Amino acid sequence: MTWMLKDIGVDWRDKNLIAKLYLGQRAVVRIDGKLFGYCITGQGVRQGCSLFPLLFNLYIQYVINEALEDIQEGVKVGGVMIPAIRFADDQAMVSHTVRRL
């Protein structure tokens, strides 16, 4: 993810802040109301984190721009080709064939 943030011009200080927010996360295991140690989570964002939709949309827009750069399929709206529709962490891709999806 940090490589993508660098490619789109996010300042190194902001990248470090985001990385420190998520690196070394720990989760406590609770069974029947009792806490049992913790485990280190390898990756991912915290449930309900308000930064997640922004990071997801930055990432998916980057992927779409790279992957769909030469594809001219989708739905034309106001003269603009729309190859994908996104809302929060949901996405719909548009194509004439299953293979192209």
Coordinates of N, CA and C in Angstrom, one line a residue:
M1 N 0.8 -1.2 0.0 CA 0.0 0.0 0.0 C 0.9 1.3 0.0
T2 N 2.0 1.2 0.7 CA 2.8 2.4 0.8 C 3.4 2.8 -0.6
W3 N 3.7 1.8 -1.5 CA 4.2 2.1 -2.8 C 3.1 2.9 -3.6
M4 N 1.9 2.5 -3.4 CA 0.8 3.2 -4.1 C 0.6 4.6 -3.6
L5 N 0.7 4.8 -2.3 CA 0.6 6.1 -1.8 C 1.8 7.0 -2.3
K6 N 2.9 6.4 -2.4 CA 4.1 7.2 -3.0 C 3.8 7.6 -4.4
D7 N 3.3 6.6 -5.2 CA 3.0 6.9 -6.6 C 2.0 8.0 -6.9
I8 N 1.0 8.1 -5.9 CA 0.0 9.2 -6.1 C 0.4 10.5 -5.5
G9 N 1.6 10.5 -4.9 CA 2.1 11.7 -4.3 C 1.8 12.0 -2.9
V10 N 1.5 11.0 -2.1 CA 1.3 11.2 -0.7 C 2.6 11.5 0.0
D11 N 2.7 12.5 0.8 CA 3.9 12.9 1.5 C 4.4 11.8 2.4
W12 N 5.7 11.6 2.5 CA 6.3 10.5 3.3 C 5.9 10.6 4.8
R13 N 5.7 11.8 5.3 CA 5.3 11.9 6.7 C 3.9 11.3 6.9
D14 N 3.0 11.5 6.0 CA 1.6 10.9 6.0 C 1.7 9.4 5.8
K15 N 2.6 8.9 4.9 CA 2.7 7.5 4.8 C 3.2 6.8 6.1
N16 N 4.2 7.5 6.7 CA 4.7 6.9 8.0 C 3.6 6.9 9.0
L17 N 2.8 8.0 9.1 CA 1.7 8.0 10.1 C 0.7 6.9 9.9
I18 N 0.3 6.6 8.6 CA -0.6 5.6 8.3 C 0.0 4.2 8.6
A19 N 1.3 4.0 8.3 CA 2.0 2.8 8.6 C 2.1 2.5 10.1
K20 N 2.4 3.5 10.8 CA 2.5 3.3 12.3 C 1.2 3.1 12.9
L21 N 0.1 3.6 12.3 CA -1.2 3.3 12.8 C -1.6 1.9 12.7
Y22 N -1.1 1.2 11.7 CA -1.5 -0.2 11.5 C -0.4 -1.3 11.7
L23 N 0.8 -0.9 11.8 CA 1.9 -1.9 12.0 C 1.9 -2.3 13.5
G24 N 2.1 -3.6 13.7 CA 2.2 -4.1 15.1 C 0.9 -4.1 15.9
Q25 N -0.2 -4.2 15.1 CA -1.5 -4.2 15.8 C -1.6 -5.5 16.6
R26 N -2.2 -5.4 17.8 CA -2.5 -6.6 18.6 C -4.0 -6.7 18.8
A27 N -4.5 -7.9 18.9 CA -5.9 -8.2 19.2 C -6.0 -9.1 20.4
V28 N -6.9 -8.7 21.3 CA -7.1 -9.5 22.5 C -8.2 -10.5 22.2
V29 N -8.0 -11.8 22.7 CA -9.0 -12.8 22.5 C -9.9 -12.8 23.7
R30 N -11.3 -12.7 23.5 CA -12.2 -12.8 24.6 C -13.2 -14.0 24.4
I31 N -13.2 -14.8 25.4 CA -14.1 -16.0 25.4 C -15.0 -16.0 26.7
D32 N -16.3 -15.9 26.5 CA -17.2 -15.9 27.6 C -16.9 -14.7 28.6
G33 N -16.5 -13.6 28.0 CA -16.2 -12.4 28.9 C -14.8 -12.4 29.5
K34 N -14.0 -13.5 29.3 CA -12.7 -13.5 29.9 C -11.6 -13.3 28.8
L35 N -10.6 -12.5 29.2 CA -9.6 -12.1 28.2 C -8.5 -13.2 28.3
F36 N -8.0 -13.6 27.1 CA -7.0 -14.6 27.0 C -5.9 -14.1 26.1
G37 N -4.9 -13.5 26.7 CA -3.7 -13.1 25.9 C -4.0 -12.2 24.7
Y38 N -3.1 -12.2 23.8 CA -3.3 -11.4 22.6 C -2.6 -12.1 21.4
C39 N -2.9 -11.7 20.2 CA -2.2 -12.1 19.0 C -1.9 -10.9 18.2
I40 N -0.9 -11.0 17.4 CA -0.5 -9.9 16.5 C -1.2 -10.1 15.2
T41 N -1.9 -9.0 14.7 CA -2.6 -9.1 13.5 C -1.6 -8.8 12.4
G42 N -1.6 -9.6 11.3 CA -0.6 -9.4 10.3 C -0.9 -8.2 9.3
Q43 N -2.2 -8.0 9.0 CA -2.5 -6.9 8.1 C -4.0 -6.5 8.2
G44 N -4.4 -5.5 7.6 CA -5.7 -5.1 7.6 C -6.0 -3.8 8.5
V45 N -7.2 -3.3 8.4 CA -7.5 -2.1 9.1 C -8.5 -2.5 10.2
R46 N -8.6 -1.6 11.2 CA -9.5 -1.9 12.3 C -10.9 -1.7 11.9
Q47 N -11.8 -2.6 12.5 CA -13.2 -2.5 12.2 C -13.7 -1.1 12.6
G48 N -14.4 -0.5 11.6 CA -15.0 0.8 11.9 C -14.0 2.0 11.7
C49 N -12.8 1.7 11.3 CA -11.8 2.8 11.1 C -12.3 3.8 10.0
S50 N -12.3 5.0 10.4 CA -12.8 6.0 9.4 C -11.8 6.3 8.3
L51 N -10.6 5.8 8.4 CA -9.6 6.0 7.4 C -9.7 4.9 6.3
F52 N -10.4 3.8 6.6 CA -10.5 2.7 5.7 C -11.1 3.1 4.3
P53 N -12.3 3.7 4.3 CA -12.9 4.0 3.0 C -12.0 4.9 2.2
L54 N -11.3 5.8 2.8 CA -10.4 6.7 2.0 C -9.2 5.8 1.4
L55 N -8.6 5.0 2.2 CA -7.5 4.1 1.7 C -8.0 3.2 0.7
F56 N -9.2 2.6 0.9 CA -9.7 1.6 -0.1 C -10.0 2.3 -1.4
N57 N -10.6 3.5 -1.4 CA -10.9 4.2 -2.6 C -9.6 4.7 -3.3
L58 N -8.6 5.1 -2.6 CA -7.4 5.5 -3.2 C -6.7 4.3 -3.9
Y59 N -6.7 3.2 -3.2 CA -6.1 1.9 -3.7 C -6.9 1.4 -5.0
I60 N -8.2 1.3 -4.8 CA -9.0 0.7 -5.9 C -9.0 1.7 -7.1
Q61 N -8.9 3.0 -6.9 CA -8.8 3.9 -8.1 C -7.5 3.7 -8.8
Y62 N -6.4 3.5 -8.0 CA -5.1 3.3 -8.6 C -5.1 2.0 -9.4
V63 N -5.7 1.0 -8.9 CA -5.8 -0.3 -9.6 C -6.6 -0.2 -10.8
I64 N -7.7 0.4 -10.7 CA -8.6 0.6 -11.9 C -7.9 1.4 -13.0
N65 N -7.2 2.5 -12.6 CA -6.5 3.3 -13.6 C -5.5 2.5 -14.3
E66 N -4.8 1.7 -13.6 CA -3.7 0.8 -14.2 C -4.3 -0.3 -15.0
A67 N -5.3 -1.0 -14.5 CA -5.8 -2.2 -15.1 C -6.7 -1.9 -16.3
L68 N -7.5 -0.8 -16.2 CA -8.5 -0.5 -17.2 C -8.0 0.6 -18.1
E69 N -6.8 0.9 -18.1 CA -6.2 2.1 -18.9 C -6.6 2.0 -20.3
D70 N -6.5 0.8 -21.0 CA -6.8 0.7 -22.4 C -8.1 0.1 -22.7
I71 N -8.9 -0.2 -21.7 CA -10.2 -0.9 -21.9 C -11.3 0.2 -22.2
Q72 N -12.0 0.0 -23.3 CA -13.1 1.0 -23.7 C -14.4 0.4 -23.5
E73 N -14.6 -0.5 -22.4 CA -15.9 -1.1 -22.2 C -16.5 -0.4 -20.9
G74 N -17.8 -0.5 -20.8 CA -18.5 0.0 -19.7 C -19.8 0.6 -20.1
V75 N -20.3 1.6 -19.3 CA -21.6 2.3 -19.6 C -21.2 3.7 -19.9
K76 N -21.7 4.3 -21.0 CA -21.4 5.7 -21.3 C -22.5 6.6 -20.7
V77 N -22.0 7.5 -19.9 CA -22.9 8.5 -19.2 C -22.4 9.9 -19.5
G78 N -23.2 10.6 -20.2 CA -22.8 12.0 -20.5 C -21.6 12.1 -21.4
G79 N -21.4 11.0 -22.2 CA -20.2 11.0 -23.1 C -19.0 10.5 -22.4
V80 N -19.1 10.1 -21.1 CA -17.9 9.5 -20.4 C -18.1 8.0 -20.2
M81 N -17.1 7.2 -20.5 CA -17.2 5.8 -20.3 C -16.9 5.4 -18.8
I82 N -17.8 4.7 -18.2 CA -17.7 4.3 -16.8 C -17.5 2.8 -16.8
P83 N -16.3 2.3 -16.5 CA -16.0 0.9 -16.5 C -16.3 0.2 -15.2
A84 N -16.4 1.0 -14.1 CA -16.6 0.5 -12.8 C -17.4 1.4 -11.9
I85 N -18.2 0.9 -11.0 CA -19.0 1.7 -10.1 C -18.6 1.3 -8.7
R86 N -18.3 2.2 -7.9 CA -17.9 1.9 -6.5 C -18.7 2.7 -5.5
F87 N -18.9 2.1 -4.3 CA -19.5 2.8 -3.2 C -18.9 2.2 -1.9
A88 N -18.2 3.0 -1.1 CA -17.5 2.5 0.1 C -16.6 1.3 -0.3
D89 N -16.8 0.1 0.2 CA -16.0 -1.0 -0.2 C -16.7 -2.0 -1.1
D90 N -17.7 -1.5 -1.8 CA -18.4 -2.3 -2.8 C -18.0 -1.9 -4.2
Q91 N -18.0 -2.8 -5.1 CA -17.6 -2.4 -6.5 C -18.4 -3.3 -7.5
A92 N -18.7 -2.7 -8.6 CA -19.4 -3.4 -9.7 C -18.5 -3.1 -11.0
M93 N -18.2 -4.1 -11.7 CA -17.4 -3.9 -13.0 C -18.4 -4.1 -14.1
V94 N -18.2 -3.4 -15.2 CA -19.1 -3.5 -16.4 C -18.3 -4.0 -17.6
S95 N -18.8 -5.1 -18.2 CA -18.1 -5.6 -19.4 C -19.2 -6.3 -20.3
H96 N -18.8 -6.5 -21.6 CA -19.7 -7.2 -22.5 C -19.5 -8.7 -22.4
T97 N -18.4 -9.2 -21.8 CA -18.1 -10.6 -21.7 C -17.6 -10.9 -20.4
V98 N -17.8 -12.2 -20.0 CA -17.3 -12.7 -18.7 C -15.8 -12.7 -18.7
R99 N -15.2 -13.0 -19.8 CA -13.7 -13.1 -19.9 C -13.1 -11.7 -19.6
R100 N -13.6 -10.7 -20.1 CA -13.1 -9.3 -19.9 C -13.2 -8.9 -18.5
L101 N -14.2 -9.4 -17.8 CA -14.3 -9.0 -16.4 C -13.2 -9.6 -15.6

